[in-house]
Amino acid sequence: MRLATRNNGKPDGELGVVSSDGTRALFGTPWPNLLAAIGDWSRAEPELRAMAERVETEGEPFAYDTVHAPLPRSWQWLDGSAFSTHGKLMEVAFGTAPIVTDKPLMYQGMSDRFYGPTDPVPFIDEAGGIDFEGEFGVVVDAVPMGISAADAMAHIKLIVQINDWSLRALAVPEMRTGFGWVQAKPACSMAPFAVTPDALGEDWRDGRVGLDLTIEWNGKPFGRANGREMDYGFHDLVAHAAGTRDLVAGTIIGSGTVANKGYAKVGSSCISERRAIEMIADGAATTGFMKFGDRVRLEAKLPDASAPFGAIDQVVVRR
């Protein structure tokens, strides 16, 4: 099942179901928005699935330029760093020491706004080191404190595709304070569709999204790393986040930047990683960060080349 949120002039938008080929939609569900539905998922899901069957033969043409992020805002956004390849390359890029821990890495970011898939993304200036970061995320229902990873799997109700925008020039100074990111992590973007795990078939396994995340920067191929190489599955990340607190329904948890050990072949999901690879290979980074007017497109693909989440396709603009 695919869900989307249409702009209706309200902060949380209007919830709808979308056909499997992404061409038709039915809005006017019994639930005013996705945040309300995920808060009562045991009742909402069967009603939405009934509409999802109808939308395959009914519904109106789906217009990408009318939609928000599936969750235009939520109660909580927790982003992990579950790909060790990414972590090691970022140590090179930032010149930082390895983080020694036996637990998943995670920070809490801003959740009061997620950009829609075609929204222009504003920044004050280019000096901040504007970077995209392609990743996957999950949306949970209410998760009790202290849950096991095995039991956490049942609380993963939806999967999303995210661009976790970053300002690299601001990241290291903030990291050195020990308090975490604020200025270096502006609002993220989401692809148009949130999907239930069954929509990915065998490509949702062990709490991991086994899809290539294809990225183009200004129309040129940049990366196609696969989500299967997470060191921790999403169920592990959910359990970690709930270690000392309940998670409210609607909490979004990210995988961190998708990265593969074979990055020489598949490329990267962020510019900073490419710069690190250049440092390793040539002694210096030559790729710059994004400029105003640059466009980035992120689209995860199934084996049949269809895109279950749709695409994020955005331009960087001056505020």
PDB file of C-alpha atoms in Angstrom:
ATOM      1  CA  MET A   1       0.000   0.000   0.000  1.00  0.00           C
ATOM      2  CA  ARG A   2       1.157   3.480  -0.934  1.00  0.00           C
ATOM      3  CA  LEU A   3       0.101   6.615   0.911  1.00  0.00           C
ATOM      4  CA  ALA A   4       0.539  10.264  -0.046  1.00  0.00           C
ATOM      5  CA  THR A   5      -0.359  13.635   1.450  1.00  0.00           C
ATOM      6  CA  ARG A   6      -1.932  16.339  -0.699  1.00  0.00           C
ATOM      7  CA  ASN A   7      -1.639  20.049  -0.012  1.00  0.00           C
ATOM      8  CA  ASN A   8      -5.033  21.242   1.238  1.00  0.00           C
ATOM      9  CA  GLY A   9      -3.859  24.415   2.929  1.00  0.00           C
ATOM     10  CA  LYS A  10      -3.531  22.770   6.338  1.00  0.00           C
ATOM     11  CA  PRO A  11      -0.228  21.973   8.086  1.00  0.00           C
ATOM     12  CA  ASP A  12      -0.664  18.196   7.947  1.00  0.00           C
ATOM     13  CA  GLY A  13      -2.287  18.021   4.521  1.00  0.00           C
ATOM     14  CA  GLU A  14      -4.869  15.520   3.287  1.00  0.00           C
ATOM     15  CA  LEU A  15      -4.193  11.782   3.317  1.00  0.00           C
ATOM     16  CA  GLY A  16      -4.761   9.671   0.227  1.00  0.00           C
ATOM     17  CA  VAL A  17      -3.967   6.234  -1.171  1.00  0.00           C
ATOM     18  CA  VAL A  18      -2.104   5.843  -4.457  1.00  0.00           C
ATOM     19  CA  SER A  19      -2.227   3.099  -7.067  1.00  0.00           C
ATOM     20  CA  SER A  20       0.658   0.664  -7.406  1.00  0.00           C
ATOM     21  CA  ASP A  21       1.774   2.333 -10.647  1.00  0.00           C
ATOM     22  CA  GLY A  22       1.643   5.806  -9.103  1.00  0.00           C
ATOM     23  CA  THR A  23      -0.818   7.231 -11.628  1.00  0.00           C
ATOM     24  CA  ARG A  24      -4.079   7.395  -9.630  1.00  0.00           C
ATOM     25  CA  ALA A  25      -5.076   8.497  -6.136  1.00  0.00           C
ATOM     26  CA  LEU A  26      -8.076   8.461  -3.835  1.00  0.00           C
ATOM     27  CA  PHE A  27      -8.260  11.214  -1.253  1.00  0.00           C
ATOM     28  CA  GLY A  28     -11.019  11.889   1.254  1.00  0.00           C
ATOM     29  CA  THR A  29     -10.076   8.952   3.488  1.00  0.00           C
ATOM     30  CA  PRO A  30     -11.757   8.481   6.889  1.00  0.00           C
ATOM     31  CA  TRP A  31      -8.543   9.881   8.388  1.00  0.00           C
ATOM     32  CA  PRO A  32      -7.796  13.578   7.988  1.00  0.00           C
ATOM     33  CA  ASN A  33      -4.030  13.101   7.685  1.00  0.00           C
ATOM     34  CA  LEU A  34      -1.315  10.490   8.070  1.00  0.00           C
ATOM     35  CA  LEU A  35      -0.293  11.664  11.530  1.00  0.00           C
ATOM     36  CA  ALA A  36      -3.819  10.946  12.761  1.00  0.00           C
ATOM     37  CA  ALA A  37      -3.911   7.583  11.003  1.00  0.00           C
ATOM     38  CA  ILE A  38      -0.594   6.331  12.391  1.00  0.00           C
ATOM     39  CA  GLY A  39      -1.819   7.279  15.860  1.00  0.00           C
ATOM     40  CA  ASP A  40      -4.624   4.710  15.539  1.00  0.00           C
ATOM     41  CA  TRP A  41      -3.101   2.351  12.983  1.00  0.00           C
ATOM     42  CA  SER A  42      -4.988  -0.780  14.022  1.00  0.00           C
ATOM     43  CA  ARG A  43      -8.223   0.910  12.917  1.00  0.00           C
ATOM     44  CA  ALA A  44      -6.802   3.026  10.116  1.00  0.00           C
ATOM     45  CA  GLU A  45      -4.888   0.340   8.229  1.00  0.00           C
ATOM     46  CA  PRO A  46      -7.832  -1.888   7.184  1.00  0.00           C
ATOM     47  CA  GLU A  47      -9.833   1.137   6.052  1.00  0.00           C
ATOM     48  CA  LEU A  48      -6.914   2.441   4.006  1.00  0.00           C
ATOM     49  CA  ARG A  49      -6.219  -0.991   2.513  1.00  0.00           C
ATOM     50  CA  ALA A  50      -9.832  -1.194   1.354  1.00  0.00           C
ATOM     51  CA  MET A  51      -9.333   2.106  -0.440  1.00  0.00           C
ATOM     52  CA  ALA A  52      -6.024   0.858  -1.831  1.00  0.00           C
ATOM     53  CA  GLU A  53      -7.873  -1.962  -3.589  1.00  0.00           C
ATOM     54  CA  ARG A  54     -10.332   0.506  -5.109  1.00  0.00           C
ATOM     55  CA  VAL A  55      -7.696   2.957  -6.298  1.00  0.00           C
ATOM     56  CA  GLU A  56      -6.293   0.406  -8.740  1.00  0.00           C
ATOM     57  CA  THR A  57      -9.403   0.896 -10.909  1.00  0.00           C
ATOM     58  CA  GLU A  58     -10.823   4.175  -9.579  1.00  0.00           C
ATOM     59  CA  GLY A  59      -9.498   7.521  -8.477  1.00  0.00           C
ATOM     60  CA  GLU A  60      -8.247  10.729 -10.005  1.00  0.00           C
ATOM     61  CA  PRO A  61      -4.946  11.285 -11.834  1.00  0.00           C
ATOM     62  CA  PHE A  62      -2.134  11.684  -9.330  1.00  0.00           C
ATOM     63  CA  ALA A  63      -0.300  15.026  -9.565  1.00  0.00           C
ATOM     64  CA  TYR A  64       3.177  15.084  -8.057  1.00  0.00           C
ATOM     65  CA  ASP A  65       3.267  18.866  -7.814  1.00  0.00           C
ATOM     66  CA  THR A  66       0.305  18.916  -5.407  1.00  0.00           C
ATOM     67  CA  VAL A  67       1.781  16.770  -2.638  1.00  0.00           C
ATOM     68  CA  HIS A  68       3.666  17.422   0.566  1.00  0.00           C
ATOM     69  CA  ALA A  69       5.969  14.963   2.255  1.00  0.00           C
ATOM     70  CA  PRO A  70       3.853  11.994   3.432  1.00  0.00           C
ATOM     71  CA  LEU A  71       4.369  13.402   6.926  1.00  0.00           C
ATOM     72  CA  PRO A  72       4.796  17.169   6.513  1.00  0.00           C
ATOM     73  CA  ARG A  73       5.627  17.267  10.224  1.00  0.00           C
ATOM     74  CA  SER A  74       5.720  14.755  13.032  1.00  0.00           C
ATOM     75  CA  TRP A  75       6.432  14.402  16.710  1.00  0.00           C
ATOM     76  CA  GLN A  76       9.968  13.128  16.453  1.00  0.00           C
ATOM     77  CA  TRP A  77      12.763  12.551  13.906  1.00  0.00           C
ATOM     78  CA  LEU A  78      15.642  10.338  14.996  1.00  0.00           C
ATOM     79  CA  ASP A  79      18.402   9.711  12.486  1.00  0.00           C
ATOM     80  CA  GLY A  80      20.799   6.811  12.786  1.00  0.00           C
ATOM     81  CA  SER A  81      24.149   6.138  11.193  1.00  0.00           C
ATOM     82  CA  ALA A  82      23.783   2.451  10.453  1.00  0.00           C
ATOM     83  CA  PHE A  83      26.223   2.086   7.545  1.00  0.00           C
ATOM     84  CA  SER A  84      29.761   1.631   8.856  1.00  0.00           C
ATOM     85  CA  THR A  85      31.218   2.338   5.412  1.00  0.00           C
ATOM     86  CA  HIS A  86      29.723   5.817   5.568  1.00  0.00           C
ATOM     87  CA  GLY A  87      31.062   6.354   9.072  1.00  0.00           C
ATOM     88  CA  LYS A  88      34.600   5.391   8.110  1.00  0.00           C
ATOM     89  CA  LEU A  89      34.580   7.642   5.055  1.00  0.00           C
ATOM     90  CA  MET A  90      33.235  10.556   7.073  1.00  0.00           C
ATOM     91  CA  GLU A  91      36.108  10.160   9.537  1.00  0.00           C
ATOM     92  CA  VAL A  92      38.402  10.759   6.576  1.00  0.00           C
ATOM     93  CA  ALA A  93      36.321  13.680   5.278  1.00  0.00           C
ATOM     94  CA  PHE A  94      36.138  15.400   8.671  1.00  0.00           C
ATOM     95  CA  GLY A  95      39.520  14.339  10.043  1.00  0.00           C
ATOM     96  CA  THR A  96      37.912  12.968  13.188  1.00  0.00           C
ATOM     97  CA  ALA A  97      38.780   9.970  15.356  1.00  0.00           C
ATOM     98  CA  PRO A  98      36.655   6.800  15.174  1.00  0.00           C
ATOM     99  CA  ILE A  99      33.649   6.686  17.501  1.00  0.00           C
ATOM    100  CA  VAL A 100      34.096   3.648  19.721  1.00  0.00           C
ATOM    101  CA  THR A 101      30.729   2.223  20.812  1.00  0.00           C
ATOM    102  CA  ASP A 102      28.786  -1.015  20.773  1.00  0.00           C
ATOM    103  CA  LYS A 103      25.480   0.811  20.236  1.00  0.00           C
ATOM    104  CA  PRO A 104      23.906   2.348  17.133  1.00  0.00           C
ATOM    105  CA  LEU A 105      24.708   6.002  16.509  1.00  0.00           C
ATOM    106  CA  MET A 106      21.674   8.291  16.515  1.00  0.00           C
ATOM    107  CA  TYR A 107      20.792  11.960  16.914  1.00  0.00           C
ATOM    108  CA  GLN A 108      17.522  13.855  17.234  1.00  0.00           C
ATOM    109  CA  GLY A 109      16.827  16.333  14.438  1.00  0.00           C
ATOM    110  CA  MET A 110      14.082  18.816  13.624  1.00  0.00           C
ATOM    111  CA  SER A 111      10.707  17.219  12.993  1.00  0.00           C
ATOM    112  CA  ASP A 112       8.386  20.206  12.701  1.00  0.00           C
ATOM    113  CA  ARG A 113       8.887  20.331   8.923  1.00  0.00           C
ATOM    114  CA  PHE A 114       9.746  17.948   6.096  1.00  0.00           C
ATOM    115  CA  TYR A 115      10.018  19.361   2.592  1.00  0.00           C
ATOM    116  CA  GLY A 116       7.855  17.817  -0.116  1.00  0.00           C
ATOM    117  CA  PRO A 117       9.443  15.921  -2.999  1.00  0.00           C
ATOM    118  CA  THR A 118       9.542  18.834  -5.458  1.00  0.00           C
ATOM    119  CA  ASP A 119       9.818  21.785  -3.067  1.00  0.00           C
ATOM    120  CA  PRO A 120      12.712  24.181  -3.737  1.00  0.00           C
ATOM    121  CA  VAL A 121      15.076  24.004  -0.766  1.00  0.00           C
ATOM    122  CA  PRO A 122      16.342  27.354   0.569  1.00  0.00           C
ATOM    123  CA  PHE A 123      19.704  28.119   2.160  1.00  0.00           C
ATOM    124  CA  ILE A 124      21.237  31.377   3.365  1.00  0.00           C
ATOM    125  CA  ASP A 125      24.448  31.001   1.352  1.00  0.00           C
ATOM    126  CA  GLU A 126      26.668  28.428  -0.321  1.00  0.00           C
ATOM    127  CA  ALA A 127      29.489  28.754   2.224  1.00  0.00           C
ATOM    128  CA  GLY A 128      27.787  26.300   4.594  1.00  0.00           C
ATOM    129  CA  GLY A 129      28.761  23.384   2.360  1.00  0.00           C
ATOM    130  CA  ILE A 130      25.348  22.297   1.041  1.00  0.00           C
ATOM    131  CA  ASP A 131      25.122  18.515   0.757  1.00  0.00           C
ATOM    132  CA  PHE A 132      22.407  15.944   0.092  1.00  0.00           C
ATOM    133  CA  GLU A 133      22.237  12.650   1.986  1.00  0.00           C
ATOM    134  CA  GLY A 134      20.126   9.833   0.583  1.00  0.00           C
ATOM    135  CA  GLU A 135      18.655   7.447   3.102  1.00  0.00           C
ATOM    136  CA  PHE A 136      15.671   5.324   4.037  1.00  0.00           C
ATOM    137  CA  GLY A 137      13.441   5.726   7.073  1.00  0.00           C
ATOM    138  CA  VAL A 138      10.615   4.029   8.933  1.00  0.00           C
ATOM    139  CA  VAL A 139       7.509   5.328  10.676  1.00  0.00           C
ATOM    140  CA  VAL A 140       6.372   3.512  13.818  1.00  0.00           C
ATOM    141  CA  ASP A 141       3.192   3.296  15.820  1.00  0.00           C
ATOM    142  CA  ALA A 142       3.404   3.643  19.621  1.00  0.00           C
ATOM    143  CA  VAL A 143       6.488   1.742  20.850  1.00  0.00           C
ATOM    144  CA  PRO A 144       6.863   0.833  24.541  1.00  0.00           C
ATOM    145  CA  MET A 145      10.022   1.623  26.454  1.00  0.00           C
ATOM    146  CA  GLY A 146      12.540  -1.209  26.694  1.00  0.00           C
ATOM    147  CA  ILE A 147      11.213  -3.210  23.740  1.00  0.00           C
ATOM    148  CA  SER A 148      13.432  -5.888  22.202  1.00  0.00           C
ATOM    149  CA  ALA A 149      14.650  -5.586  18.629  1.00  0.00           C
ATOM    150  CA  ALA A 150      12.674  -8.691  17.660  1.00  0.00           C
ATOM    151  CA  ASP A 151       9.433  -7.224  19.007  1.00  0.00           C
ATOM    152  CA  ALA A 152      10.204  -3.781  17.548  1.00  0.00           C
ATOM    153  CA  MET A 153       9.807  -5.155  14.014  1.00  0.00           C
ATOM    154  CA  ALA A 154       6.013  -5.317  14.408  1.00  0.00           C
ATOM    155  CA  HIS A 155       5.892  -1.594  15.200  1.00  0.00           C
ATOM    156  CA  ILE A 156       7.392  -0.579  11.845  1.00  0.00           C
ATOM    157  CA  LYS A 157       4.291   0.389   9.878  1.00  0.00           C
ATOM    158  CA  LEU A 158       5.602   2.492   6.984  1.00  0.00           C
ATOM    159  CA  ILE A 159       8.850   2.981   5.060  1.00  0.00           C
ATOM    160  CA  VAL A 160       9.926   6.264   3.497  1.00  0.00           C
ATOM    161  CA  GLN A 161      12.776   7.670   1.389  1.00  0.00           C
ATOM    162  CA  ILE A 162      14.575  10.733   2.753  1.00  0.00           C
ATOM    163  CA  ASN A 163      17.063  13.391   1.745  1.00  0.00           C
ATOM    164  CA  ASP A 164      18.750  14.476   4.968  1.00  0.00           C
ATOM    165  CA  TRP A 165      20.103  17.879   3.936  1.00  0.00           C
ATOM    166  CA  SER A 166      23.378  18.841   5.627  1.00  0.00           C
ATOM    167  CA  LEU A 167      25.639  21.865   5.890  1.00  0.00           C
ATOM    168  CA  ARG A 168      29.093  20.333   6.072  1.00  0.00           C
ATOM    169  CA  ALA A 169      31.069  23.452   6.963  1.00  0.00           C
ATOM    170  CA  LEU A 170      28.956  23.781  10.115  1.00  0.00           C
ATOM    171  CA  ALA A 171      28.973  20.101  11.087  1.00  0.00           C
ATOM    172  CA  VAL A 172      32.473  19.679  12.545  1.00  0.00           C
ATOM    173  CA  PRO A 173      32.346  22.751  14.827  1.00  0.00           C
ATOM    174  CA  GLU A 174      29.010  21.575  16.183  1.00  0.00           C
ATOM    175  CA  MET A 175      30.290  18.019  16.640  1.00  0.00           C
ATOM    176  CA  ARG A 176      33.216  19.310  18.704  1.00  0.00           C
ATOM    177  CA  THR A 177      30.867  20.955  21.203  1.00  0.00           C
ATOM    178  CA  GLY A 178      29.554  17.524  22.172  1.00  0.00           C
ATOM    179  CA  PHE A 179      25.969  18.755  22.112  1.00  0.00           C
ATOM    180  CA  GLY A 180      24.940  17.565  18.661  1.00  0.00           C
ATOM    181  CA  TRP A 181      23.735  19.285  15.511  1.00  0.00           C
ATOM    182  CA  VAL A 182      21.429  22.274  15.146  1.00  0.00           C
ATOM    183  CA  GLN A 183      22.627  24.603  12.373  1.00  0.00           C
ATOM    184  CA  ALA A 184      24.279  21.812  10.360  1.00  0.00           C
ATOM    185  CA  LYS A 185      21.034  19.875  10.036  1.00  0.00           C
ATOM    186  CA  PRO A 186      18.159  21.840   8.474  1.00  0.00           C
ATOM    187  CA  ALA A 187      14.827  20.284   7.484  1.00  0.00           C
ATOM    188  CA  CYS A 188      14.871  16.993   5.559  1.00  0.00           C
ATOM    189  CA  SER A 189      12.899  16.112   2.428  1.00  0.00           C
ATOM    190  CA  MET A 190      10.730  13.054   1.759  1.00  0.00           C
ATOM    191  CA  ALA A 191       9.755  11.239  -1.406  1.00  0.00           C
ATOM    192  CA  PRO A 192       6.011  11.413  -2.164  1.00  0.00           C
ATOM    193  CA  PHE A 193       4.971   7.924  -1.045  1.00  0.00           C
ATOM    194  CA  ALA A 194       5.103   6.192   2.313  1.00  0.00           C
ATOM    195  CA  VAL A 195       4.717   2.448   1.740  1.00  0.00           C
ATOM    196  CA  THR A 196       3.829  -0.483   3.944  1.00  0.00           C
ATOM    197  CA  PRO A 197       6.623  -3.063   4.296  1.00  0.00           C
ATOM    198  CA  ASP A 198       4.756  -5.644   2.213  1.00  0.00           C
ATOM    199  CA  ALA A 199       4.880  -3.285  -0.774  1.00  0.00           C
ATOM    200  CA  LEU A 200       8.612  -4.002  -1.056  1.00  0.00           C
ATOM    201  CA  GLY A 201       8.186  -7.788  -1.095  1.00  0.00           C
ATOM    202  CA  GLU A 202      11.488  -9.639  -0.714  1.00  0.00           C
ATOM    203  CA  ASP A 203      13.344  -6.339  -0.786  1.00  0.00           C
ATOM    204  CA  TRP A 204      12.247  -5.711   2.810  1.00  0.00           C
ATOM    205  CA  ARG A 205      14.221  -8.273   4.806  1.00  0.00           C
ATOM    206  CA  ASP A 206      15.823  -8.336   8.265  1.00  0.00           C
ATOM    207  CA  GLY A 207      14.692  -4.772   8.859  1.00  0.00           C
ATOM    208  CA  ARG A 208      16.557  -3.512   5.794  1.00  0.00           C
ATOM    209  CA  VAL A 209      15.525  -1.978   2.460  1.00  0.00           C
ATOM    210  CA  GLY A 210      17.376  -3.977  -0.191  1.00  0.00           C
ATOM    211  CA  LEU A 211      16.954  -1.427  -2.980  1.00  0.00           C
ATOM    212  CA  ASP A 212      19.414   0.657  -4.944  1.00  0.00           C
ATOM    213  CA  LEU A 213      19.019   4.341  -4.125  1.00  0.00           C
ATOM    214  CA  THR A 214      19.822   6.022  -7.421  1.00  0.00           C
ATOM    215  CA  ILE A 215      21.005   9.621  -7.185  1.00  0.00           C
ATOM    216  CA  GLU A 216      21.571  12.160  -9.935  1.00  0.00           C
ATOM    217  CA  TRP A 217      23.214  15.538  -9.374  1.00  0.00           C
ATOM    218  CA  ASN A 218      22.495  18.068 -12.114  1.00  0.00           C
ATOM    219  CA  GLY A 219      21.350  15.231 -14.356  1.00  0.00           C
ATOM    220  CA  LYS A 220      24.511  13.160 -13.976  1.00  0.00           C
ATOM    221  CA  PRO A 221      24.663   9.775 -12.180  1.00  0.00           C
ATOM    222  CA  PHE A 222      26.156  10.131  -8.703  1.00  0.00           C
ATOM    223  CA  GLY A 223      25.396   6.933  -6.781  1.00  0.00           C
ATOM    224  CA  ARG A 224      23.306   3.793  -6.559  1.00  0.00           C
ATOM    225  CA  ALA A 225      24.202   2.311  -3.184  1.00  0.00           C
ATOM    226  CA  ASN A 226      21.916  -0.422  -1.842  1.00  0.00           C
ATOM    227  CA  GLY A 227      20.231  -0.310   1.560  1.00  0.00           C
ATOM    228  CA  ARG A 228      20.967  -3.923   2.455  1.00  0.00           C
ATOM    229  CA  GLU A 229      24.395  -3.216   4.030  1.00  0.00           C
ATOM    230  CA  MET A 230      23.051  -1.644   7.238  1.00  0.00           C
ATOM    231  CA  ASP A 231      25.094  -2.857  10.213  1.00  0.00           C
ATOM    232  CA  TYR A 232      21.949  -2.462  12.320  1.00  0.00           C
ATOM    233  CA  GLY A 233      18.475  -3.163  10.934  1.00  0.00           C
ATOM    234  CA  PHE A 234      15.639  -0.725  11.488  1.00  0.00           C
ATOM    235  CA  HIS A 235      14.255  -2.952  14.248  1.00  0.00           C
ATOM    236  CA  ASP A 236      17.576  -2.543  16.070  1.00  0.00           C
ATOM    237  CA  LEU A 237      17.383   1.237  15.654  1.00  0.00           C
ATOM    238  CA  VAL A 238      13.804   1.325  16.960  1.00  0.00           C
ATOM    239  CA  ALA A 239      14.762  -0.741  20.013  1.00  0.00           C
ATOM    240  CA  HIS A 240      17.769   1.503  20.647  1.00  0.00           C
ATOM    241  CA  ALA A 241      15.638   4.656  20.446  1.00  0.00           C
ATOM    242  CA  ALA A 242      13.099   3.131  22.849  1.00  0.00           C
ATOM    243  CA  GLY A 243      15.740   2.000  25.321  1.00  0.00           C
ATOM    244  CA  THR A 244      14.780   4.545  27.987  1.00  0.00           C
ATOM    245  CA  ARG A 245      11.534   6.067  26.694  1.00  0.00           C
ATOM    246  CA  ASP A 246       8.302   5.288  24.907  1.00  0.00           C
ATOM    247  CA  LEU A 247       8.195   6.333  21.248  1.00  0.00           C
ATOM    248  CA  VAL A 248       5.068   8.201  20.246  1.00  0.00           C
ATOM    249  CA  ALA A 249       3.218   7.006  17.152  1.00  0.00           C
ATOM    250  CA  GLY A 250       4.510   8.906  14.154  1.00  0.00           C
ATOM    251  CA  THR A 251       8.158   8.835  15.212  1.00  0.00           C
ATOM    252  CA  ILE A 252      10.393   8.662  12.127  1.00  0.00           C
ATOM    253  CA  ILE A 253      13.724   6.844  12.333  1.00  0.00           C
ATOM    254  CA  GLY A 254      16.347   7.167   9.601  1.00  0.00           C
ATOM    255  CA  SER A 255      19.009   4.743   8.451  1.00  0.00           C
ATOM    256  CA  GLY A 256      21.694   7.351   7.928  1.00  0.00           C
ATOM    257  CA  THR A 257      23.371   7.838   4.568  1.00  0.00           C
ATOM    258  CA  VAL A 258      23.172   4.694   2.428  1.00  0.00           C
ATOM    259  CA  ALA A 259      26.686   3.438   1.709  1.00  0.00           C
ATOM    260  CA  ASN A 260      28.266   0.260   0.354  1.00  0.00           C
ATOM    261  CA  LYS A 261      31.721  -1.246   0.692  1.00  0.00           C
ATOM    262  CA  GLY A 262      31.893  -1.343  -3.097  1.00  0.00           C
ATOM    263  CA  TYR A 263      31.657   2.434  -3.361  1.00  0.00           C
ATOM    264  CA  ALA A 264      34.217   2.492  -6.157  1.00  0.00           C
ATOM    265  CA  LYS A 265      31.604   0.759  -8.321  1.00  0.00           C
ATOM    266  CA  VAL A 266      28.275   2.042  -6.988  1.00  0.00           C
ATOM    267  CA  GLY A 267      29.225   5.577  -5.948  1.00  0.00           C
ATOM    268  CA  SER A 268      27.956   7.439  -2.913  1.00  0.00           C
ATOM    269  CA  SER A 269      24.790   8.947  -1.469  1.00  0.00           C
ATOM    270  CA  CYS A 270      26.334  12.254  -0.392  1.00  0.00           C
ATOM    271  CA  ILE A 271      29.001  14.649  -1.636  1.00  0.00           C
ATOM    272  CA  SER A 272      31.067  14.470   1.530  1.00  0.00           C
ATOM    273  CA  GLU A 273      31.619  10.746   0.972  1.00  0.00           C
ATOM    274  CA  ARG A 274      32.850  11.376  -2.565  1.00  0.00           C
ATOM    275  CA  ARG A 275      35.253  13.969  -1.203  1.00  0.00           C
ATOM    276  CA  ALA A 276      36.585  11.427   1.296  1.00  0.00           C
ATOM    277  CA  ILE A 277      37.111   8.894  -1.502  1.00  0.00           C
ATOM    278  CA  GLU A 278      39.037  11.528  -3.445  1.00  0.00           C
ATOM    279  CA  MET A 279      41.171  12.223  -0.381  1.00  0.00           C
ATOM    280  CA  ILE A 280      42.008   8.538  -0.046  1.00  0.00           C
ATOM    281  CA  ALA A 281      42.765   8.099  -3.735  1.00  0.00           C
ATOM    282  CA  ASP A 282      44.431  11.418  -4.618  1.00  0.00           C
ATOM    283  CA  GLY A 283      45.329  13.118  -1.348  1.00  0.00           C
ATOM    284  CA  ALA A 284      42.808  15.947  -1.763  1.00  0.00           C
ATOM    285  CA  ALA A 285      39.105  16.493  -2.405  1.00  0.00           C
ATOM    286  CA  THR A 286      38.223  18.037  -5.755  1.00  0.00           C
ATOM    287  CA  THR A 287      34.419  17.844  -5.781  1.00  0.00           C
ATOM    288  CA  GLY A 288      32.737  20.933  -4.370  1.00  0.00           C
ATOM    289  CA  PHE A 289      29.423  21.151  -2.573  1.00  0.00           C
ATOM    290  CA  MET A 290      26.122  22.281  -4.086  1.00  0.00           C
ATOM    291  CA  LYS A 291      25.507  25.701  -5.589  1.00  0.00           C
ATOM    292  CA  PHE A 292      22.297  27.683  -5.941  1.00  0.00           C
ATOM    293  CA  GLY A 293      20.417  26.343  -8.942  1.00  0.00           C
ATOM    294  CA  ASP A 294      21.775  22.809  -8.544  1.00  0.00           C
ATOM    295  CA  ARG A 295      19.282  19.964  -8.787  1.00  0.00           C
ATOM    296  CA  VAL A 296      19.365  16.585  -7.033  1.00  0.00           C
ATOM    297  CA  ARG A 297      17.152  13.586  -7.760  1.00  0.00           C
ATOM    298  CA  LEU A 298      16.861  10.542  -5.488  1.00  0.00           C
ATOM    299  CA  GLU A 299      14.828   7.489  -6.478  1.00  0.00           C
ATOM    300  CA  ALA A 300      14.974   3.970  -5.050  1.00  0.00           C
ATOM    301  CA  LYS A 301      14.255   1.298  -7.647  1.00  0.00           C
ATOM    302  CA  LEU A 302      12.723  -2.182  -7.461  1.00  0.00           C
ATOM    303  CA  PRO A 303      14.184  -4.909  -9.709  1.00  0.00           C
ATOM    304  CA  ASP A 304      11.490  -4.129 -12.302  1.00  0.00           C
ATOM    305  CA  ALA A 305      12.749  -0.496 -12.363  1.00  0.00           C
ATOM    306  CA  SER A 306       9.602   0.844 -10.674  1.00  0.00           C
ATOM    307  CA  ALA A 307      10.031   3.370  -7.858  1.00  0.00           C
ATOM    308  CA  PRO A 308       7.905   2.446  -4.817  1.00  0.00           C
ATOM    309  CA  PHE A 309       8.568   5.749  -3.012  1.00  0.00           C
ATOM    310  CA  GLY A 310       8.483   7.956  -6.092  1.00  0.00           C
ATOM    311  CA  ALA A 311      11.285  10.476  -6.543  1.00  0.00           C
ATOM    312  CA  ILE A 312      12.693  13.427  -4.651  1.00  0.00           C
ATOM    313  CA  ASP A 313      13.580  15.997  -7.313  1.00  0.00           C
ATOM    314  CA  GLN A 314      14.616  19.353  -5.878  1.00  0.00           C
ATOM    315  CA  VAL A 315      16.525  22.523  -6.650  1.00  0.00           C
ATOM    316  CA  VAL A 316      18.702  24.420  -4.162  1.00  0.00           C
ATOM    317  CA  VAL A 317      17.757  28.118  -3.960  1.00  0.00           C
ATOM    318  CA  ARG A 318      18.905  31.235  -2.119  1.00  0.00           C
ATOM    319  CA  ARG A 319      16.708  32.110   0.825  1.00  0.00           C
TER     320      ARG A 319
END
